[in-house]
PDB file of C-alpha atoms in Angstrom:
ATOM      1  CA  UNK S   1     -21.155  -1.383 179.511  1.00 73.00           C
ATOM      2  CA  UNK S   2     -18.636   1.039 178.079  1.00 89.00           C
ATOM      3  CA  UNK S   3     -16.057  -1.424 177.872  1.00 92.00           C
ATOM      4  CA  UNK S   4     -18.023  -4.020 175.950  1.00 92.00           C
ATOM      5  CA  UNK S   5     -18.866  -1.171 173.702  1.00 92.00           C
ATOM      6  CA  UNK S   6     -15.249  -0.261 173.534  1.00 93.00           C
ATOM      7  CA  UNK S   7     -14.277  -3.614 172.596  1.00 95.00           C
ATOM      8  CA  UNK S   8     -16.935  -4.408 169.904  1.00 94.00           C
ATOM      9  CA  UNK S   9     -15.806  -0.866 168.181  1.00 94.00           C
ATOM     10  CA  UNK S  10     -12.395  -2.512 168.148  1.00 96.00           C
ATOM     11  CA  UNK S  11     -13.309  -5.758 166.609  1.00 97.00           C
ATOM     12  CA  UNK S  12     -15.134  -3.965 163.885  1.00 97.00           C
ATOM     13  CA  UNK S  13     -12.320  -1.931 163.121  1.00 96.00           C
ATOM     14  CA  UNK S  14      -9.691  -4.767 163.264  1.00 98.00           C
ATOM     15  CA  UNK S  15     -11.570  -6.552 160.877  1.00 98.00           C
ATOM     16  CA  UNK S  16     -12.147  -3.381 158.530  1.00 97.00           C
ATOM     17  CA  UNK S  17      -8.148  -2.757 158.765  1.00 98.00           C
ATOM     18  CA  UNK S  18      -7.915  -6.578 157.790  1.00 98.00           C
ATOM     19  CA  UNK S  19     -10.863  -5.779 154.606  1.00 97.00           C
ATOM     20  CA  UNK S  20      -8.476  -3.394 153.581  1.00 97.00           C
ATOM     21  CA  UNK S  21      -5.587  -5.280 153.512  1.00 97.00           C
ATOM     22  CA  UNK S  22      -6.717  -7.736 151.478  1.00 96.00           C
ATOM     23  CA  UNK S  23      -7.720  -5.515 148.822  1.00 95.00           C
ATOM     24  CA  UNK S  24      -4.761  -3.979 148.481  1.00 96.00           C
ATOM     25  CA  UNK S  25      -2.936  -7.125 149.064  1.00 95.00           C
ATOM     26  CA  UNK S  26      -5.072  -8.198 146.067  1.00 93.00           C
ATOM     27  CA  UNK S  27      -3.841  -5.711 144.274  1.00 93.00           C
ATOM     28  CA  UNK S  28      -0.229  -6.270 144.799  1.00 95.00           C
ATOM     29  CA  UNK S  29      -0.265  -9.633 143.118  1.00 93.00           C
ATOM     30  CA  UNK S  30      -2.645  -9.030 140.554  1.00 91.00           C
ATOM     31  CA  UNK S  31       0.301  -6.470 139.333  1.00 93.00           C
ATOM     32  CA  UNK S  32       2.806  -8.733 140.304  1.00 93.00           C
ATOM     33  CA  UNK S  33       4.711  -7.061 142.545  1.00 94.00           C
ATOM     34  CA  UNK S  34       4.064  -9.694 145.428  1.00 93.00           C
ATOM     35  CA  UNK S  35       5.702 -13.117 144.942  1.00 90.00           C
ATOM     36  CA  UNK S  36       2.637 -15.727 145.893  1.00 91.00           C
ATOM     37  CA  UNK S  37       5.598 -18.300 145.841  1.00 94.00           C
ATOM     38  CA  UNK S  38       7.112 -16.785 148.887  1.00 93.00           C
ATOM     39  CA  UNK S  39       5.874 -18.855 151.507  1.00 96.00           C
ATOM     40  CA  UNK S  40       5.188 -15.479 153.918  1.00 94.00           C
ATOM     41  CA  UNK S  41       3.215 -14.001 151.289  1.00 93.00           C
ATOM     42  CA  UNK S  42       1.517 -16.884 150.963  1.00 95.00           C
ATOM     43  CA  UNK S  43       0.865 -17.579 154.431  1.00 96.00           C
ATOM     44  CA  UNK S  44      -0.727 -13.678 154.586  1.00 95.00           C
ATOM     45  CA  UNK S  45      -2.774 -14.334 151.553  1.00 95.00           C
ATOM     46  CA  UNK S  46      -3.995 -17.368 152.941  1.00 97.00           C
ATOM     47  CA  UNK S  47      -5.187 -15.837 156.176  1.00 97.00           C
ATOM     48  CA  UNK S  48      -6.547 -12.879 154.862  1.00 97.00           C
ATOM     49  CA  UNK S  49      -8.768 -14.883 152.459  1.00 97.00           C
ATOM     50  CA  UNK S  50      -9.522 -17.504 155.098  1.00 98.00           C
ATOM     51  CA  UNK S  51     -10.865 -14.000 157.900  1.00 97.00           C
ATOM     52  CA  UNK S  52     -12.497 -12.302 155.147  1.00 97.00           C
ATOM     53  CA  UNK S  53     -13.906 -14.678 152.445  1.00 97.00           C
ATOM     54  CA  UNK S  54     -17.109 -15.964 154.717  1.00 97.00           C
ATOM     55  CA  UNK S  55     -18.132 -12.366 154.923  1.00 97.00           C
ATOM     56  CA  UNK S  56     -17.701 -11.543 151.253  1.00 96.00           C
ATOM     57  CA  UNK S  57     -19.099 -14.781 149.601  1.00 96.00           C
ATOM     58  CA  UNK S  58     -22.489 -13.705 150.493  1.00 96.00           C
ATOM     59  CA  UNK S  59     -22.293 -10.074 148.835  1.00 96.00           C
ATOM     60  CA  UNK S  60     -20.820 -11.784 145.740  1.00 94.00           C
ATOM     61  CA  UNK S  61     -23.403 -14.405 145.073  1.00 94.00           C
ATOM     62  CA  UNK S  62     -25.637 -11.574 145.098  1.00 94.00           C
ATOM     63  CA  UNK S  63     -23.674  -8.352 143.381  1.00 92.00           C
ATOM     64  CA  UNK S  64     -21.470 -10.066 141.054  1.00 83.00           C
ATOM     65  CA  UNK S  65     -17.990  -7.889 139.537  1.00 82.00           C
ATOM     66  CA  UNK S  66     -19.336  -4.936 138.167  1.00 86.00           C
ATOM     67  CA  UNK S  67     -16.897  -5.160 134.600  1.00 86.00           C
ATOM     68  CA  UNK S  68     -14.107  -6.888 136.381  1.00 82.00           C
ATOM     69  CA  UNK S  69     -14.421  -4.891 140.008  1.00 88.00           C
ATOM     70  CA  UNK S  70     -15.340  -6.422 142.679  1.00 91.00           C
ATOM     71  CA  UNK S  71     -17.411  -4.222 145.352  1.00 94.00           C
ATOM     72  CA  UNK S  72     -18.401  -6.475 147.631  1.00 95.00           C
ATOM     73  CA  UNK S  73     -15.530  -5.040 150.575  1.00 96.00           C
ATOM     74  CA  UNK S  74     -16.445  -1.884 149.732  1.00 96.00           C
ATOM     75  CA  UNK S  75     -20.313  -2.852 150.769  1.00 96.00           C
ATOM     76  CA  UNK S  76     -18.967  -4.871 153.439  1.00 97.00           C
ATOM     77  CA  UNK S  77     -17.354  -1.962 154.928  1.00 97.00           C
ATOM     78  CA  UNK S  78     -20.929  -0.298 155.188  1.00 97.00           C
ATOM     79  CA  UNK S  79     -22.277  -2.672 156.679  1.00 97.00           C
ATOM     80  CA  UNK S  80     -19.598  -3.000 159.519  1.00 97.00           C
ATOM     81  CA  UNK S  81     -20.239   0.533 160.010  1.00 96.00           C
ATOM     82  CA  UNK S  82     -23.663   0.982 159.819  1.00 97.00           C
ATOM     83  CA  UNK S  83     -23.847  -2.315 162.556  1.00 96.00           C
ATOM     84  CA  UNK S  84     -21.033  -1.167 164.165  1.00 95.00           C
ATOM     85  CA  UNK S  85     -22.814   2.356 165.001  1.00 94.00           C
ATOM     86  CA  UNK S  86     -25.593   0.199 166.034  1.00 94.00           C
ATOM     87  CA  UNK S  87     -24.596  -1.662 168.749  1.00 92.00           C
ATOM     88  CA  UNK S  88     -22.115   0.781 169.773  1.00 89.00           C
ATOM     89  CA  UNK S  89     -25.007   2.959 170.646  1.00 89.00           C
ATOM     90  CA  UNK S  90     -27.248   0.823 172.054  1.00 88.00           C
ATOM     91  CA  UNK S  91     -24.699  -0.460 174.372  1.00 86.00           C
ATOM     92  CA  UNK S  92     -22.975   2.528 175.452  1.00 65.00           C
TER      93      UNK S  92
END
């Protein structure tokens, strides 16, 4: 059972890592300093938003942008914590 629990904890964090990117990714072409015409940057965006957007689009419908921030990774990344810890010690 320690390797199942070893590999959920890894999943969760892959897909935290991944949360993170595209925030920051986000962030880089809201300030324009990534090229959205470049067809790798484009290709990252689009898989980012495609891993991440069925999580967030929950959290949003209910916590909308809070004066133009949006929280909803940040309450995401909680959760995957707080479930994380959860099954990680239940199983192991």
């Amino acid at each position: 059972m320690n390797a199942l629990a070893g590999l959920i904890n890894t999943i969760f964090t892959i897909y935290i890592i991944l949360l993170f990117a595209s925030v920051i990714l986000s962030w880089l072409i809201s300030f324009n300093i990534l090229n959205t015409h470049n067809h790798a940057v484009y290709g990252l965006i689009r898989f980012l938003y495609r891993i991440t957007e069925p999580a967030l689009r929950p959290i949003r419908t209910i916590i909308p942008n809070i004066g133009g921030l949006d929280i909803a990774p940040a309450i995401l990344i909680v959760i995957l914590y707080f479930v994380r810890d959860l099954l990680v010690d239940n199983i192991g």
